[in-house]
Short mmCIF file of C-alpha atoms in Angstrom, two decimals:
data_model
loop_
_atom_site.label_atom_id
_atom_site.label_comp_id
_atom_site.label_asym_id
_atom_site.label_seq_id
_atom_site.Cartn_x
_atom_site.Cartn_y
_atom_site.Cartn_z
CA MET A 1 16.92 90.61 3.03
CA PHE A 2 14.77 87.14 0.72
CA THR A 3 16.27 83.80 -0.48
CA LYS A 4 16.91 83.71 -3.62
CA ILE A 5 15.56 80.00 -4.74
CA PRO A 6 15.57 78.90 -8.23
CA ALA A 7 11.63 78.95 -10.55
CA ASP A 8 12.31 75.00 -10.94
CA ALA A 9 12.45 74.64 -7.27
CA THR A 10 10.10 75.95 -6.37
CA ALA A 11 6.53 74.72 -4.81
CA ALA A 12 3.60 77.09 -6.41
CA GLY A 13 1.37 75.33 -4.06
CA PRO A 14 -2.98 75.48 -5.19
CA ALA A 15 -3.60 77.81 -7.24
CA ALA A 16 -4.81 80.78 -4.89
CA PRO A 17 -8.82 81.17 -4.74
CA SER A 18 -8.72 84.87 -6.51
CA THR A 19 -10.64 84.76 -9.33
CA PRO A 20 -11.40 88.38 -11.75
CA THR A 21 -13.65 89.97 -11.08
CA VAL A 22 -15.15 90.48 -14.16
CA ALA A 23 -17.97 89.16 -16.86
CA LEU A 24 -15.47 85.88 -19.28
CA ALA A 25 -18.66 84.12 -20.31
CA SER A 26 -17.98 84.27 -24.35
CA VAL A 27 -18.44 82.14 -27.16
CA PRO A 28 -15.85 82.22 -30.25
CA GLY A 29 -17.75 83.71 -33.35
CA ASP A 30 -20.34 84.77 -31.95
CA ALA A 31 -20.77 88.49 -29.32
CA PRO A 32 -20.38 88.04 -25.75
CA ILE A 33 -22.99 86.75 -23.77
CA PRO A 34 -24.52 89.78 -21.54
CA HIS A 35 -25.13 89.20 -17.51
CA SER A 36 -27.18 86.66 -16.57
CA VAL A 37 -31.38 88.27 -16.38
CA GLY A 38 -31.55 90.03 -12.46
CA VAL A 39 -28.46 89.79 -11.16
CA SER A 40 -26.38 93.78 -12.53
CA ASP A 41 -22.59 95.14 -12.55
CA ASP A 42 -23.04 96.07 -8.29
CA GLU A 43 -24.37 92.25 -7.57
CA PHE A 44 -22.25 90.61 -8.81
CA ARG A 45 -19.37 93.36 -7.41
CA ALA A 46 -20.25 92.45 -4.29
CA ALA A 47 -20.51 89.29 -4.59
CA LEU A 48 -16.96 88.27 -5.02
CA SER A 49 -16.05 90.97 -2.63
CA ARG A 50 -17.00 88.63 -0.30
CA LEU A 51 -13.94 86.34 -1.48
CA ALA A 52 -10.60 88.07 0.37
CA ALA A 53 -7.84 87.87 -1.61
CA GLY A 54 -4.51 88.43 -1.00
CA VAL A 55 -2.86 91.44 -2.59
CA VAL A 56 0.58 91.48 -5.21
CA LEU A 57 1.43 95.09 -6.49
CA ILE A 58 2.45 94.16 -10.54
CA THR A 59 5.98 96.26 -11.74
CA ALA A 60 7.03 96.15 -15.22
CA HIS A 61 10.14 98.57 -16.65
CA ASP A 62 8.95 100.90 -19.62
CA PRO A 63 12.17 100.85 -21.49
CA ASP A 64 11.59 103.46 -24.12
CA ASP A 65 9.33 106.09 -21.78
CA GLY A 66 11.69 108.29 -21.89
CA PRO A 67 15.94 108.45 -22.03
CA ARG A 68 16.19 106.43 -18.92
CA GLY A 69 13.04 104.77 -19.20
CA GLU A 70 10.19 103.85 -16.80
CA ASP A 71 9.54 101.22 -14.59
CA VAL A 72 5.57 101.21 -14.21
CA GLY A 73 3.70 99.28 -10.88
CA MET A 74 -0.44 98.22 -10.11
CA THR A 75 -1.66 96.82 -7.60
CA ALA A 76 -3.44 93.72 -7.99
CA SER A 77 -5.79 91.53 -5.51
CA ALA A 78 -6.39 88.87 -9.08
CA PHE A 79 -3.54 86.92 -9.17
CA LEU A 80 -3.19 83.57 -9.11
CA SER A 81 -1.29 80.26 -9.48
CA VAL A 82 -1.75 78.14 -12.26
CA SER A 83 0.68 75.34 -13.03
CA LEU A 84 3.93 73.70 -10.89
CA ASP A 85 5.40 72.11 -14.26
CA PRO A 86 6.11 74.91 -15.21
CA PRO A 87 6.02 77.03 -13.26
CA LEU A 88 3.19 79.24 -14.11
CA VAL A 89 0.86 82.38 -12.13
CA MET A 90 -1.47 84.60 -14.32
CA VAL A 91 -2.78 88.66 -12.95
CA SER A 92 -6.06 89.93 -14.67
CA VAL A 93 -5.22 93.16 -16.25
CA ARG A 94 -8.34 96.12 -16.38
CA ASN A 95 -8.64 96.05 -20.89
CA ASP A 96 -6.07 99.45 -22.76
CA SER A 97 -4.63 100.61 -18.69
CA ARG A 98 -0.85 100.88 -18.74
CA MET A 99 -0.52 98.12 -17.92
CA ASP A 100 -2.17 96.47 -20.41
CA ASP A 101 -0.32 97.78 -23.67
CA LEU A 102 2.86 97.35 -21.95
CA LEU A 103 2.74 94.21 -21.03
CA GLU A 104 1.16 93.72 -24.27
CA LEU A 105 4.87 95.82 -25.53
CA GLN A 106 6.64 93.96 -22.43
CA PRO A 107 7.19 90.25 -21.68
CA LEU A 108 9.31 91.04 -18.49
CA TRP A 109 7.69 91.89 -15.65
CA ALA A 110 7.31 91.08 -11.80
CA VAL A 111 5.84 90.27 -8.69
CA SER A 112 6.44 91.69 -5.29
CA VAL A 113 3.76 90.24 -2.34
CA LEU A 114 2.70 92.03 -0.04
CA SER A 115 2.70 92.29 3.85
CA GLY A 116 0.50 93.57 6.15
CA HIS A 117 1.86 95.87 6.56
CA GLN A 118 2.10 97.43 3.69
CA ARG A 119 -1.41 99.32 2.83
CA GLN A 120 -0.37 102.13 1.73
CA ILE A 121 2.15 101.21 -1.13
CA ALA A 122 -0.70 99.06 -2.40
CA GLY A 123 -3.50 102.66 -1.61
CA ARG A 124 -0.62 104.59 -4.05
CA PHE A 125 -0.49 102.23 -6.79
CA ALA A 126 -4.64 102.21 -7.03
CA MET A 127 -5.68 105.49 -7.36
CA LYS A 128 -7.83 106.51 -9.73
CA GLY A 129 -6.23 110.31 -11.97
CA ARG A 130 -2.99 109.50 -9.73
CA ILE A 131 0.60 111.26 -10.54
CA SER A 132 3.51 109.52 -12.53
CA ASP A 133 5.01 106.25 -11.88
CA ARG A 134 8.26 107.52 -12.01
CA LEU A 135 6.96 110.37 -8.21
CA LEU A 136 5.22 106.80 -6.61
CA PHE A 137 8.34 104.77 -7.13
CA ASN A 138 11.02 107.86 -5.48
CA ASP A 139 10.30 106.68 -1.33
CA ILE A 140 9.84 103.33 -1.96
CA PRO A 141 13.35 101.74 -1.20
CA PHE A 142 12.99 98.52 -3.94
CA ILE A 143 15.72 96.54 -5.63
CA ARG A 144 15.59 96.01 -9.59
CA GLY A 145 14.90 91.75 -10.85
CA GLU A 146 17.73 90.48 -12.60
CA ALA A 147 16.41 88.36 -15.00
CA SER A 148 13.53 90.80 -15.29
CA GLY A 149 14.52 94.49 -15.30
CA ALA A 150 11.05 95.69 -13.40
CA PRO A 151 11.00 96.86 -9.45
CA LEU A 152 11.13 93.75 -6.64
CA ILE A 153 9.69 95.28 -3.83
CA GLY A 154 11.34 95.67 -0.32
CA GLY A 155 9.92 94.39 2.38
CA ALA A 156 7.66 92.12 1.25
CA LEU A 157 6.73 88.61 1.92
CA ALA A 158 8.06 87.30 -1.17
CA THR A 159 9.31 88.76 -4.96
CA LEU A 160 8.21 86.71 -8.13
CA GLU A 161 10.58 87.71 -11.72
CA CYS A 162 7.69 86.49 -15.03
CA ARG A 163 7.89 85.72 -19.03
CA THR A 164 4.99 86.71 -20.42
CA GLU A 165 4.04 82.97 -22.33
CA GLN A 166 -0.06 83.52 -23.24
CA ARG A 167 -2.64 87.06 -22.80
CA VAL A 168 -6.37 85.42 -23.15
CA VAL A 169 -8.61 88.55 -23.64
CA ALA A 170 -11.80 88.37 -21.00
CA GLY A 171 -14.62 90.45 -21.45
CA ASP A 172 -13.12 93.92 -20.25
CA HIS A 173 -9.71 92.13 -18.95
CA THR A 174 -6.71 90.61 -20.45
CA LEU A 175 -4.84 87.20 -18.89
CA VAL A 176 -1.62 87.46 -17.96
CA ILE A 177 -0.61 84.25 -18.06
CA ALA A 178 3.48 83.72 -17.45
CA ARG A 179 6.06 81.66 -16.38
CA VAL A 180 8.43 82.25 -13.48
CA LEU A 181 11.96 83.08 -13.72
CA THR A 182 13.21 84.02 -10.24
CA SER A 183 11.63 83.76 -6.59
CA SER A 184 12.37 84.68 -4.00
CA VAL A 185 11.25 85.14 0.52
CA SER A 186 11.18 86.82 2.44
CA SER A 187 13.51 86.69 6.14
CA GLU A 188 10.32 88.31 7.52
CA ASP A 189 7.53 86.33 9.17
CA ASP A 190 5.05 89.06 9.16
CA GLY A 191 1.11 88.55 8.04
CA PRO A 192 -0.29 88.60 4.45
CA LEU A 193 -2.17 92.14 3.05
CA THR A 194 -5.81 90.61 1.74
CA TYR A 195 -8.69 92.87 0.15
CA PHE A 196 -12.56 91.43 1.52
CA ARG A 197 -15.43 94.48 1.09
CA GLY A 198 -13.45 96.72 -0.81
CA LYS A 199 -11.64 96.91 2.02
CA TYR A 200 -7.50 96.52 2.47
CA ARG A 201 -6.73 94.09 5.41
CA GLN A 202 -4.32 92.79 6.95
CA LEU A 203 -4.29 88.75 8.27
CA GLY A 204 -2.53 87.66 12.39
#
């Protein structure tokens, strides 16, 4: 059971501490700045893995895939609030991924903030070499967002529907900044699903 909250009345709160684990530094017109001397990819990942992050499922509907279109999902921990007025959020997506390709064409998408009991959903949509998204959604309860047309996952702690306002290429990822069109919170009192040191964890 969700309670609808108008976007302009939603307190986005302070920006979450989650930071996309990609090299962001670059100089316009010049080649990208390499990693600092002595910092390897593995060392960089290890350091950022100590930063606990909430886990969300990003969803969007691709109307051009088949006669009825197809729903697409992606597990993300690099998701955070950007602004309260206007209400803006941001997600980091890997360049040339299925979600990146879709969000470049589809401005409407949704976020489901996963609870600690939804670890299986997070793992399913994070698999490499996974089966089609159509099959992944088969046994997951969801409703279709009225503003975005994207799946809103049942049992999530909160859901948001968004419209992309800006895309910023940052290293091997793209930062997608979007305005929140609708938001809802669950009446369930459950803890969040978090990601820390390479594993999903449950708080509380």
